[in-house]
PDB file of C-alpha atoms and ligand atoms in Angstrom:
ATOM      1  CA  MET G   1      21.290  -6.757   5.377  1.00  0.00           C
ATOM      2  CA  ASN G   2      20.888  -3.106   6.304  1.00  0.00           C
ATOM      3  CA  ILE G   3      17.322  -2.212   7.390  1.00  0.00           C
ATOM      4  CA  VAL G   4      15.953   1.313   8.055  1.00  0.00           C
ATOM      5  CA  ILE G   5      12.471   1.422   9.804  1.00  0.00           C
ATOM      6  CA  THR G   6      10.468   4.259  10.828  1.00  0.00           C
ATOM      7  CA  GLY G   7       8.061   4.056  13.855  1.00  0.00           C
ATOM      8  CA  THR G   8       9.789   1.634  15.998  1.00  0.00           C
ATOM      9  CA  SER G   9       9.071   2.740  19.434  1.00  0.00           C
ATOM     10  CA  LYS G  10       5.831   0.816  19.733  1.00  0.00           C
ATOM     11  CA  GLY G  11       3.240  -1.196  17.688  1.00  0.00           C
ATOM     12  CA  ILE G  12       3.982  -2.884  14.634  1.00  0.00           C
ATOM     13  CA  GLY G  13       7.386  -1.247  13.956  1.00  0.00           C
ATOM     14  CA  PHE G  14       8.596  -2.209  17.413  1.00  0.00           C
ATOM     15  CA  HIS G  15       7.977  -5.865  16.628  1.00  0.00           C
ATOM     16  CA  LEU G  16       9.374  -5.438  13.130  1.00  0.00           C
ATOM     17  CA  ALA G  17      12.737  -4.130  14.522  1.00  0.00           C
ATOM     18  CA  LYS G  18      13.089  -6.887  16.791  1.00  0.00           C
ATOM     19  CA  LEU G  19      12.464  -9.543  14.085  1.00  0.00           C
ATOM     20  CA  PHE G  20      15.084  -8.101  11.965  1.00  0.00           C
ATOM     21  CA  ALA G  21      17.632  -7.652  14.663  1.00  0.00           C
ATOM     22  CA  LYS G  22      17.444 -11.493  15.578  1.00  0.00           C
ATOM     23  CA  ASP G  23      20.048 -11.873  12.672  1.00  0.00           C
ATOM     24  CA  LYS G  24      23.293 -10.783  13.832  1.00  0.00           C
ATOM     25  CA  ASN G  25      23.867 -10.411  10.142  1.00  0.00           C
ATOM     26  CA  ASN G  26      21.519  -7.455   9.910  1.00  0.00           C
ATOM     27  CA  THR G  27      22.167  -3.951  10.883  1.00  0.00           C
ATOM     28  CA  VAL G  28      18.833  -2.351  11.861  1.00  0.00           C
ATOM     29  CA  VAL G  29      18.295   1.521  12.095  1.00  0.00           C
ATOM     30  CA  ALA G  30      15.209   1.981  14.234  1.00  0.00           C
ATOM     31  CA  ILE G  31      13.711   5.499  14.102  1.00  0.00           C
ATOM     32  CA  ALA G  32      11.174   7.365  16.278  1.00  0.00           C
ATOM     33  CA  ARG G  33      10.733  10.106  18.761  1.00  0.00           C
ATOM     34  CA  SER G  34      10.401   8.267  22.323  1.00  0.00           C
ATOM     35  CA  GLU G  35      14.098   7.868  23.445  1.00  0.00           C
ATOM     36  CA  ASN G  36      13.159   5.654  26.441  1.00  0.00           C
ATOM     37  CA  LEU G  37      11.049   3.356  24.273  1.00  0.00           C
ATOM     38  CA  LEU G  38      13.725   2.925  21.687  1.00  0.00           C
ATOM     39  CA  LYS G  39      16.301   2.128  24.584  1.00  0.00           C
ATOM     40  CA  GLU G  40      13.855  -0.661  25.523  1.00  0.00           C
ATOM     41  CA  LEU G  41      13.648  -1.899  22.096  1.00  0.00           C
ATOM     42  CA  ARG G  42      17.606  -2.041  21.943  1.00  0.00           C
ATOM     43  CA  ASN G  43      17.654  -3.897  25.416  1.00  0.00           C
ATOM     44  CA  ASP G  44      15.120  -6.476  24.203  1.00  0.00           C
ATOM     45  CA  CYS G  45      17.014  -6.865  20.892  1.00  0.00           C
ATOM     46  CA  ILE G  46      20.214  -7.388  22.771  1.00  0.00           C
ATOM     47  CA  ARG G  47      18.402  -9.748  25.044  1.00  0.00           C
ATOM     48  CA  GLN G  48      17.290 -11.939  22.230  1.00  0.00           C
ATOM     49  CA  ASN G  49      20.880 -11.930  20.607  1.00  0.00           C
ATOM     50  CA  LEU G  50      23.798 -10.483  22.349  1.00  0.00           C
ATOM     51  CA  LYS G  51      25.328  -9.820  18.725  1.00  0.00           C
ATOM     52  CA  SER G  52      22.339  -7.987  17.626  1.00  0.00           C
ATOM     53  CA  LYS G  53      23.219  -4.826  15.583  1.00  0.00           C
ATOM     54  CA  ILE G  54      20.226  -2.596  16.504  1.00  0.00           C
ATOM     55  CA  LYS G  55      20.937   1.300  16.082  1.00  0.00           C
ATOM     56  CA  ILE G  56      18.331   3.677  17.586  1.00  0.00           C
ATOM     57  CA  VAL G  57      17.791   7.199  16.184  1.00  0.00           C
ATOM     58  CA  VAL G  58      15.714   9.519  18.030  1.00  0.00           C
ATOM     59  CA  PHE G  59      14.133  11.782  15.556  1.00  0.00           C
ATOM     60  CA  ASP G  60      10.779  13.581  15.120  1.00  0.00           C
ATOM     61  CA  ILE G  61       9.708  13.325  11.287  1.00  0.00           C
ATOM     62  CA  GLU G  62       6.853  16.030  11.697  1.00  0.00           C
ATOM     63  CA  ASP G  63       8.681  18.681   9.971  1.00  0.00           C
ATOM     64  CA  PRO G  64       9.893  17.623   6.434  1.00  0.00           C
ATOM     65  CA  ASN G  65      12.508  20.390   6.474  1.00  0.00           C
ATOM     66  CA  ASN G  66      14.224  18.937   9.467  1.00  0.00           C
ATOM     67  CA  VAL G  67      13.906  15.216   7.847  1.00  0.00           C
ATOM     68  CA  LYS G  68      15.839  16.554   4.414  1.00  0.00           C
ATOM     69  CA  ASN G  69      19.328  15.394   4.855  1.00  0.00           C
ATOM     70  CA  ARG G  70      19.455  15.464   8.606  1.00  0.00           C
ATOM     71  CA  LEU G  71      17.718  12.056   9.053  1.00  0.00           C
ATOM     72  CA  LYS G  72      19.964  10.643   6.103  1.00  0.00           C
ATOM     73  CA  ASN G  73      22.922  11.844   7.893  1.00  0.00           C
ATOM     74  CA  GLU G  74      21.874  10.044  11.242  1.00  0.00           C
ATOM     75  CA  ILE G  75      21.128   6.943   9.213  1.00  0.00           C
ATOM     76  CA  ILE G  76      24.587   6.668   7.337  1.00  0.00           C
ATOM     77  CA  LYS G  77      26.445   7.055  10.672  1.00  0.00           C
ATOM     78  CA  HIS G  78      25.435   3.379  10.953  1.00  0.00           C
ATOM     79  CA  ILE G  79      25.167   1.925   7.432  1.00  0.00           C
ATOM     80  CA  ASP G  80      26.646   2.681   4.148  1.00  0.00           C
ATOM     81  CA  SER G  81      23.834   1.015   1.814  1.00  0.00           C
ATOM     82  CA  VAL G  82      20.004   0.426   2.480  1.00  0.00           C
ATOM     83  CA  ASP G  83      18.655  -3.008   1.487  1.00  0.00           C
ATOM     84  CA  ILE G  84      15.240  -2.534   2.979  1.00  0.00           C
ATOM     85  CA  LEU G  85      13.445   0.585   4.012  1.00  0.00           C
ATOM     86  CA  ILE G  86      10.153   0.301   5.777  1.00  0.00           C
ATOM     87  CA  ASN G  87       8.298   3.491   5.981  1.00  0.00           C
ATOM     88  CA  ASN G  88       6.023   2.559   8.905  1.00  0.00           C
ATOM     89  CA  ALA G  89       5.828   5.706  11.250  1.00  0.00           C
ATOM     90  CA  GLY G  90       2.205   6.901  11.162  1.00  0.00           C
ATOM     91  CA  PHE G  91       0.004   9.564  12.865  1.00  0.00           C
ATOM     92  CA  LEU G  92      -3.723   9.701  12.993  1.00  0.00           C
ATOM     93  CA  ILE G  93      -6.289  12.293  14.451  1.00  0.00           C
ATOM     94  CA  ASN G  94      -9.946  10.922  14.486  1.00  0.00           C
ATOM     95  CA  LYS G  95     -11.932  14.217  13.895  1.00  0.00           C
ATOM     96  CA  SER G  96     -14.515  15.284  11.522  1.00  0.00           C
ATOM     97  CA  PHE G  97     -13.384  16.892   8.304  1.00  0.00           C
ATOM     98  CA  VAL G  98     -14.763  20.397   8.927  1.00  0.00           C
ATOM     99  CA  ASP G  99     -13.272  20.474  12.510  1.00  0.00           C
ATOM    100  CA  MET G 100      -9.839  19.658  11.475  1.00  0.00           C
ATOM    101  CA  ASP G 101      -7.445  22.792  11.546  1.00  0.00           C
ATOM    102  CA  ILE G 102      -4.830  23.384   8.880  1.00  0.00           C
ATOM    103  CA  LYS G 103      -2.196  22.527  11.493  1.00  0.00           C
ATOM    104  CA  GLU G 104      -3.496  19.360  12.251  1.00  0.00           C
ATOM    105  CA  ILE G 105      -3.929  18.503   8.582  1.00  0.00           C
ATOM    106  CA  GLN G 106      -0.287  19.386   7.946  1.00  0.00           C
ATOM    107  CA  LYS G 107       0.779  17.296  10.840  1.00  0.00           C
ATOM    108  CA  ILE G 108      -1.025  14.293   9.437  1.00  0.00           C
ATOM    109  CA  TYR G 109       0.264  14.773   5.872  1.00  0.00           C
ATOM    110  CA  ASN G 110       3.774  15.774   6.898  1.00  0.00           C
ATOM    111  CA  ILE G 111       4.195  12.514   9.010  1.00  0.00           C
ATOM    112  CA  ASN G 112       2.370  10.023   6.851  1.00  0.00           C
ATOM    113  CA  PHE G 113       3.431  11.469   3.469  1.00  0.00           C
ATOM    114  CA  ILE G 114       5.725  14.148   2.908  1.00  0.00           C
ATOM    115  CA  SER G 115       8.406  13.321   5.342  1.00  0.00           C
ATOM    116  CA  HIS G 116       8.443   9.841   4.057  1.00  0.00           C
ATOM    117  CA  SER G 117       8.834  11.082   0.571  1.00  0.00           C
ATOM    118  CA  VAL G 118      11.794  13.196   1.543  1.00  0.00           C
ATOM    119  CA  LEU G 119      13.332  10.178   3.189  1.00  0.00           C
ATOM    120  CA  ILE G 120      12.910   8.163   0.237  1.00  0.00           C
ATOM    121  CA  GLN G 121      14.442  10.821  -1.875  1.00  0.00           C
ATOM    122  CA  ASP G 122      17.656  11.070   0.397  1.00  0.00           C
ATOM    123  CA  LEU G 123      18.023   7.344   0.600  1.00  0.00           C
ATOM    124  CA  ILE G 124      17.843   6.539  -3.171  1.00  0.00           C
ATOM    125  CA  PRO G 125      21.679   6.522  -3.578  1.00  0.00           C
ATOM    126  CA  PHE G 126      22.157   4.309  -0.673  1.00  0.00           C
ATOM    127  CA  LEU G 127      19.196   1.826  -2.107  1.00  0.00           C
ATOM    128  CA  LYS G 128      20.924   1.842  -5.508  1.00  0.00           C
ATOM    129  CA  GLU G 129      23.962   0.235  -3.632  1.00  0.00           C
ATOM    130  CA  SER G 130      21.976  -2.721  -2.535  1.00  0.00           C
ATOM    131  CA  LYS G 131      21.161  -5.794  -4.483  1.00  0.00           C
ATOM    132  CA  LEU G 132      17.851  -6.102  -2.722  1.00  0.00           C
ATOM    133  CA  GLY G 133      16.733  -2.299  -2.535  1.00  0.00           C
ATOM    134  CA  HIS G 134      13.202  -2.827  -1.351  1.00  0.00           C
ATOM    135  CA  VAL G 135      11.064   0.159  -0.119  1.00  0.00           C
ATOM    136  CA  VAL G 136       8.075  -0.983   1.699  1.00  0.00           C
ATOM    137  CA  ASN G 137       5.479   1.728   2.394  1.00  0.00           C
ATOM    138  CA  ILE G 138       2.901   0.934   5.028  1.00  0.00           C
ATOM    139  CA  SER G 139      -0.504   2.345   4.184  1.00  0.00           C
ATOM    140  CA  SER G 140      -3.883   1.527   5.402  1.00  0.00           C
ATOM    141  CA  MET G 141      -7.072   0.052   4.105  1.00  0.00           C
ATOM    142  CA  GLY G 142      -8.486   3.470   4.651  1.00  0.00           C
ATOM    143  CA  GLY G 143      -6.191   4.597   1.794  1.00  0.00           C
ATOM    144  CA  TYR G 144      -7.210   1.880  -0.530  1.00  0.00           C
ATOM    145  CA  GLN G 145      -9.344   2.521  -3.388  1.00  0.00           C
ATOM    146  CA  GLY G 146     -12.932   0.968  -3.042  1.00  0.00           C
ATOM    147  CA  SER G 147     -12.486  -0.030   0.676  1.00  0.00           C
ATOM    148  CA  SER G 148     -15.036   1.153   3.449  1.00  0.00           C
ATOM    149  CA  LYS G 149     -14.543   4.494   4.579  1.00  0.00           C
ATOM    150  CA  PHE G 150     -15.019   5.940   8.000  1.00  0.00           C
ATOM    151  CA  PRO G 151     -16.000   9.533   9.083  1.00  0.00           C
ATOM    152  CA  GLY G 152     -13.122  11.157  11.209  1.00  0.00           C
ATOM    153  CA  LEU G 153     -10.448   9.707   9.118  1.00  0.00           C
ATOM    154  CA  SER G 154     -10.476  11.633   6.002  1.00  0.00           C
ATOM    155  CA  PHE G 155      -7.095  13.318   6.229  1.00  0.00           C
ATOM    156  CA  TYR G 156      -5.555  10.097   7.684  1.00  0.00           C
ATOM    157  CA  SER G 157      -6.913   7.873   5.098  1.00  0.00           C
ATOM    158  CA  SER G 158      -6.213  10.340   2.146  1.00  0.00           C
ATOM    159  CA  SER G 159      -2.552  10.879   3.284  1.00  0.00           C
ATOM    160  CA  LYS G 160      -2.143   7.032   3.269  1.00  0.00           C
ATOM    161  CA  ALA G 161      -3.717   7.009  -0.254  1.00  0.00           C
ATOM    162  CA  ALA G 162      -1.132   9.415  -1.342  1.00  0.00           C
ATOM    163  CA  LEU G 163       1.743   7.050   0.100  1.00  0.00           C
ATOM    164  CA  ALA G 164       0.017   4.356  -1.822  1.00  0.00           C
ATOM    165  CA  ASN G 165       0.020   6.150  -5.158  1.00  0.00           C
ATOM    166  CA  LEU G 166       3.713   7.435  -4.648  1.00  0.00           C
ATOM    167  CA  THR G 167       4.763   3.684  -4.480  1.00  0.00           C
ATOM    168  CA  GLU G 168       3.201   3.080  -8.004  1.00  0.00           C
ATOM    169  CA  CYS G 169       5.021   6.187  -9.386  1.00  0.00           C
ATOM    170  CA  LEU G 170       8.345   5.472  -7.929  1.00  0.00           C
ATOM    171  CA  ALA G 171       8.292   2.048  -9.084  1.00  0.00           C
ATOM    172  CA  GLU G 172       8.105   3.361 -12.666  1.00  0.00           C
ATOM    173  CA  GLU G 173      10.582   5.955 -12.143  1.00  0.00           C
ATOM    174  CA  PHE G 174      13.383   3.641 -10.745  1.00  0.00           C
ATOM    175  CA  LYS G 175      12.493   0.617 -12.800  1.00  0.00           C
ATOM    176  CA  ASN G 176      15.880   0.693 -14.384  1.00  0.00           C
ATOM    177  CA  ASN G 177      17.766   1.342 -11.073  1.00  0.00           C
ATOM    178  CA  ASN G 178      17.156  -2.028  -9.325  1.00  0.00           C
ATOM    179  CA  ILE G 179      14.974  -0.546  -6.650  1.00  0.00           C
ATOM    180  CA  LYS G 180      11.575  -2.107  -5.841  1.00  0.00           C
ATOM    181  CA  PHE G 181       8.618   0.094  -4.176  1.00  0.00           C
ATOM    182  CA  ASN G 182       5.696  -1.711  -2.755  1.00  0.00           C
ATOM    183  CA  CYS G 183       3.000  -0.626  -0.405  1.00  0.00           C
ATOM    184  CA  LEU G 184       1.206  -2.669   2.096  1.00  0.00           C
ATOM    185  CA  ALA G 185      -2.391  -1.384   2.865  1.00  0.00           C
ATOM    186  CA  LEU G 186      -2.900  -2.672   6.161  1.00  0.00           C
ATOM    187  CA  GLY G 187      -6.313  -3.678   7.936  1.00  0.00           C
ATOM    188  CA  ALA G 188      -6.771  -3.440  11.719  1.00  0.00           C
ATOM    189  CA  VAL G 189      -4.306  -4.329  14.079  1.00  0.00           C
ATOM    190  CA  ASN G 190      -4.376  -3.921  18.004  1.00  0.00           C
ATOM    191  CA  THR G 191      -2.221  -1.015  18.739  1.00  0.00           C
ATOM    192  CA  GLU G 192      -2.504   2.544  20.179  1.00  0.00           C
ATOM    193  CA  MET G 193      -3.285   3.908  16.741  1.00  0.00           C
ATOM    194  CA  LEU G 194      -6.347   1.442  16.209  1.00  0.00           C
ATOM    195  CA  LYS G 195      -7.646   2.653  19.707  1.00  0.00           C
ATOM    196  CA  THR G 196      -7.683   6.156  18.462  1.00  0.00           C
ATOM    197  CA  ALA G 197      -9.472   5.344  15.232  1.00  0.00           C
ATOM    198  CA  PHE G 198     -11.789   2.679  16.577  1.00  0.00           C
ATOM    199  CA  PRO G 199     -11.820   2.793  20.380  1.00  0.00           C
ATOM    200  CA  ASP G 200     -14.271  -0.106  20.856  1.00  0.00           C
ATOM    201  CA  PHE G 201     -12.924  -2.516  18.102  1.00  0.00           C
ATOM    202  CA  ASN G 202     -10.827  -5.628  18.761  1.00  0.00           C
ATOM    203  CA  ALA G 203      -8.758  -6.533  15.879  1.00  0.00           C
ATOM    204  CA  PRO G 204      -8.197 -10.119  14.648  1.00  0.00           C
ATOM    205  CA  LEU G 205      -4.462  -9.243  14.563  1.00  0.00           C
ATOM    206  CA  ASN G 206      -1.798  -8.193  17.136  1.00  0.00           C
ATOM    207  CA  ALA G 207       1.073  -6.093  16.176  1.00  0.00           C
ATOM    208  CA  ASP G 208       3.643  -9.042  16.346  1.00  0.00           C
ATOM    209  CA  GLU G 209       1.561 -11.099  13.995  1.00  0.00           C
ATOM    210  CA  MET G 210       1.504  -8.304  11.391  1.00  0.00           C
ATOM    211  CA  ALA G 211       5.170  -7.614  11.882  1.00  0.00           C
ATOM    212  CA  ASN G 212       5.629 -11.184  11.013  1.00  0.00           C
ATOM    213  CA  PHE G 213       3.865 -10.708   7.697  1.00  0.00           C
ATOM    214  CA  ILE G 214       5.645  -7.589   6.821  1.00  0.00           C
ATOM    215  CA  TYR G 215       8.953  -9.031   7.850  1.00  0.00           C
ATOM    216  CA  ASP G 216       8.617 -11.746   5.054  1.00  0.00           C
ATOM    217  CA  PHE G 217       7.229  -9.516   2.632  1.00  0.00           C
ATOM    218  CA  SER G 218      10.069  -6.989   2.855  1.00  0.00           C
ATOM    219  CA  ILE G 219      12.590  -9.693   2.357  1.00  0.00           C
ATOM    220  CA  ASN G 220      10.902 -11.900  -0.312  1.00  0.00           C
ATOM    221  CA  GLY G 221       8.245  -9.485  -1.571  1.00  0.00           C
ATOM    222  CA  SER G 222      10.576  -7.753  -4.130  1.00  0.00           C
ATOM    223  CA  LYS G 223      11.122 -10.885  -6.146  1.00  0.00           C
ATOM    224  CA  TYR G 224       7.279 -11.010  -7.076  1.00  0.00           C
ATOM    225  CA  PHE G 225       6.135  -7.686  -6.713  1.00  0.00           C
ATOM    226  CA  ASN G 226       6.969  -3.935  -7.764  1.00  0.00           C
ATOM    227  CA  GLY G 227       4.677  -0.949  -7.692  1.00  0.00           C
ATOM    228  CA  LYS G 228       2.024  -2.879  -6.157  1.00  0.00           C
ATOM    229  CA  ILE G 229      -0.651  -1.624  -3.510  1.00  0.00           C
ATOM    230  CA  ILE G 230      -1.543  -4.968  -1.566  1.00  0.00           C
ATOM    231  CA  PRO G 231      -4.344  -5.047   1.006  1.00  0.00           C
ATOM    232  CA  VAL G 232      -3.405  -6.968   4.060  1.00  0.00           C
ATOM    233  CA  SER G 233      -6.725  -7.391   5.883  1.00  0.00           C
ATOM    234  CA  ILE G 234      -9.236  -9.818   7.187  1.00  0.00           C
ATOM    235  CA  SER G 235     -11.715  -7.572   8.912  1.00  0.00           C
ATOM    236  CA  THR G 236     -13.768  -4.316   8.251  1.00  0.00           C
ATOM    237  CA  PRO G 237     -12.396  -1.884   9.643  1.00  0.00           C
TER     238      PRO G 237
HETATM  239  N1  LIG H 301      -2.973  -0.446  13.884  1.00  0.00           N
HETATM  240  C1  LIG H 301      -3.817  -0.583  12.897  1.00  0.00           C
HETATM  241  O1  LIG H 301      -4.798  -0.938  12.819  1.00  0.00           O
HETATM  242  C2  LIG H 301      -3.191  -0.046  11.470  1.00  0.00           C
HETATM  243  C3  LIG H 301      -4.024  -0.108  10.282  1.00  0.00           C
HETATM  244  C4  LIG H 301      -3.722   0.359   9.123  1.00  0.00           C
HETATM  245  C5  LIG H 301      -2.401   1.089   8.998  1.00  0.00           C
HETATM  246  N2  LIG H 301      -1.504   1.099  10.175  1.00  0.00           N
HETATM  247  C6  LIG H 301      -0.314   1.689   9.803  1.00  0.00           C
HETATM  248  O2  LIG H 301       0.700   1.041  10.308  1.00  0.00           O
HETATM  249  C7  LIG H 301       1.766   1.757  10.778  1.00  0.00           C
HETATM  250  C8  LIG H 301       2.169   1.409  12.348  1.00  0.00           C
HETATM  251  O3  LIG H 301       1.016   1.753  13.070  1.00  0.00           O
HETATM  252  P1  LIG H 301       0.846   1.208  14.624  1.00  0.00           P
HETATM  253  O4  LIG H 301      -0.682   0.845  14.740  1.00  0.00           O
HETATM  254  O5  LIG H 301       1.801   0.169  14.876  1.00  0.00           O
HETATM  255  O6  LIG H 301       0.913   2.614  15.282  1.00  0.00           O
HETATM  256  P2  LIG H 301       1.391   3.040  16.866  1.00  0.00           P
HETATM  257  O7  LIG H 301       1.440   1.869  17.778  1.00  0.00           O
HETATM  258  O8  LIG H 301       0.766   4.272  17.086  1.00  0.00           O
HETATM  259  O9  LIG H 301       3.019   3.374  16.435  1.00  0.00           O
HETATM  260  C9  LIG H 301       3.373   4.465  15.685  1.00  0.00           C
HETATM  261  C10 LIG H 301       4.861   4.663  15.386  1.00  0.00           C
HETATM  262  O10 LIG H 301       5.159   5.888  14.727  1.00  0.00           O
HETATM  263  C11 LIG H 301       5.908   6.733  15.350  1.00  0.00           C
HETATM  264  N3  LIG H 301       5.740   8.098  15.170  1.00  0.00           N
HETATM  265  C12 LIG H 301       4.621   8.642  15.178  1.00  0.00           C
HETATM  266  N4  LIG H 301       4.852  10.144  14.876  1.00  0.00           N
HETATM  267  C13 LIG H 301       6.190  10.201  14.732  1.00  0.00           C
HETATM  268  C14 LIG H 301       7.108  11.330  14.539  1.00  0.00           C
HETATM  269  N5  LIG H 301       6.567  12.537  14.236  1.00  0.00           N
HETATM  270  N6  LIG H 301       8.354  11.126  14.262  1.00  0.00           N
HETATM  271  C15 LIG H 301       8.901   9.902  14.238  1.00  0.00           C
HETATM  272  N7  LIG H 301       7.932   8.801  14.562  1.00  0.00           N
HETATM  273  C16 LIG H 301       6.801   8.940  14.949  1.00  0.00           C
HETATM  274  C17 LIG H 301       5.336   6.315  16.924  1.00  0.00           C
HETATM  275  O11 LIG H 301       6.736   6.665  17.646  1.00  0.00           O
HETATM  276  P3  LIG H 301       7.014   7.696  18.659  1.00  0.00           P
HETATM  277  O12 LIG H 301       5.652   8.123  19.245  1.00  0.00           O
HETATM  278  O13 LIG H 301       7.896   7.332  19.583  1.00  0.00           O
HETATM  279  O14 LIG H 301       7.597   8.907  17.945  1.00  0.00           O
HETATM  280  C18 LIG H 301       5.449   4.968  16.844  1.00  0.00           C
HETATM  281  O15 LIG H 301       6.849   4.132  16.995  1.00  0.00           O
HETATM  282  C19 LIG H 301       1.479   3.199  10.577  1.00  0.00           C
HETATM  283  O16 LIG H 301       1.928   3.701   9.381  1.00  0.00           O
HETATM  284  C20 LIG H 301      -0.192   2.979  10.529  1.00  0.00           C
HETATM  285  O17 LIG H 301      -0.905   4.116   9.871  1.00  0.00           O
HETATM  286  C21 LIG H 301      -1.888   0.685  11.197  1.00  0.00           C
END
C-alpha cells in the first residue's frame, strides 16, 4: 500500500509512520517540518525493517498557497497512487478567544483545516487510482458536537470541527468514486500538543497506543464506515 501521513516528526504521527513502515510492501510518505526528527524516524524505520520504504518529505503546511500542487509534487516523486491519506498534522495555541490575533487564528485554521483540504483536493486523482482509497482526518473531541469545551481552545476546536464536517461533505461528494472519508475525533493522548492544551493532565493513552488504533482503522475502517465522525476517547479532556 501507499500511505501518506502529515505530522510524522513526533507524537501520534511518528508512531503511525513506524507502524506502516514495518511492512516492506508499504511505501510511507512521511511529512513534517523538522528535518532532523524525520531523519530519526527514517533511521528507526530502517532499524525495525531493513527493507522499509519510508520516504520523508520536509514541508511546512502553514501556507495553503504553498501546499497547493507543491506538496503533491513532492509526494508523487515517491508514489503514483494513494491508498491511505492520514491528515494528522495539527497545531494549537492555548489563548483566550479575545486575545487571539488574526495571524494566530489564520495559522491555526491553515494548518488544521485549509492546508489539509487543499492536500485532499490535489490527491483526489491519486486516491481514485487505489482500490482502498481511504482518507482519515484526525480531529479532536474538542471539535465533536456536544462534547465538553474548554476556554483557550476555541479556534483550535472549531478548526477541528471544520475538518470533521468536511469529512461528511466529501464522503457524499465522492460516493461514486470509491474513495472513503472518515474522521477520528481523538481524546487526550500524552504528546507535546496535550501539554500545550492541558499542562497538568496525564492522559490515559500514549501516542503509540493511539497510533495502533488509527493504524488498524485506516486499513480496515473503510469497509464499515464512510463519512463518519468517530469519537475515540475514554477521558475528559
Ligand atoms: N494529543 C492529544 O491529546 C490530541 C487530542 C485530540 C486530537 N489530537 C490531534 O492529533 C494529531 C496529532 O497530534 P499530536 O498530539 O501527536 O501532536 P504533536 O506531538 O504536537 O505533533 C504534531 C505534528 O504536526 C506537525 N506539524 C505541526 N505544524 C506543522 C506544519 N506547519 N507543517 C507541517 N507539519 C506540522 C509537527 O511536526 P513539525 O513540528 O516537525 O512540523 C508534528 O509532527 C493532531 O491533529 C492533533 O490535533 C491530539
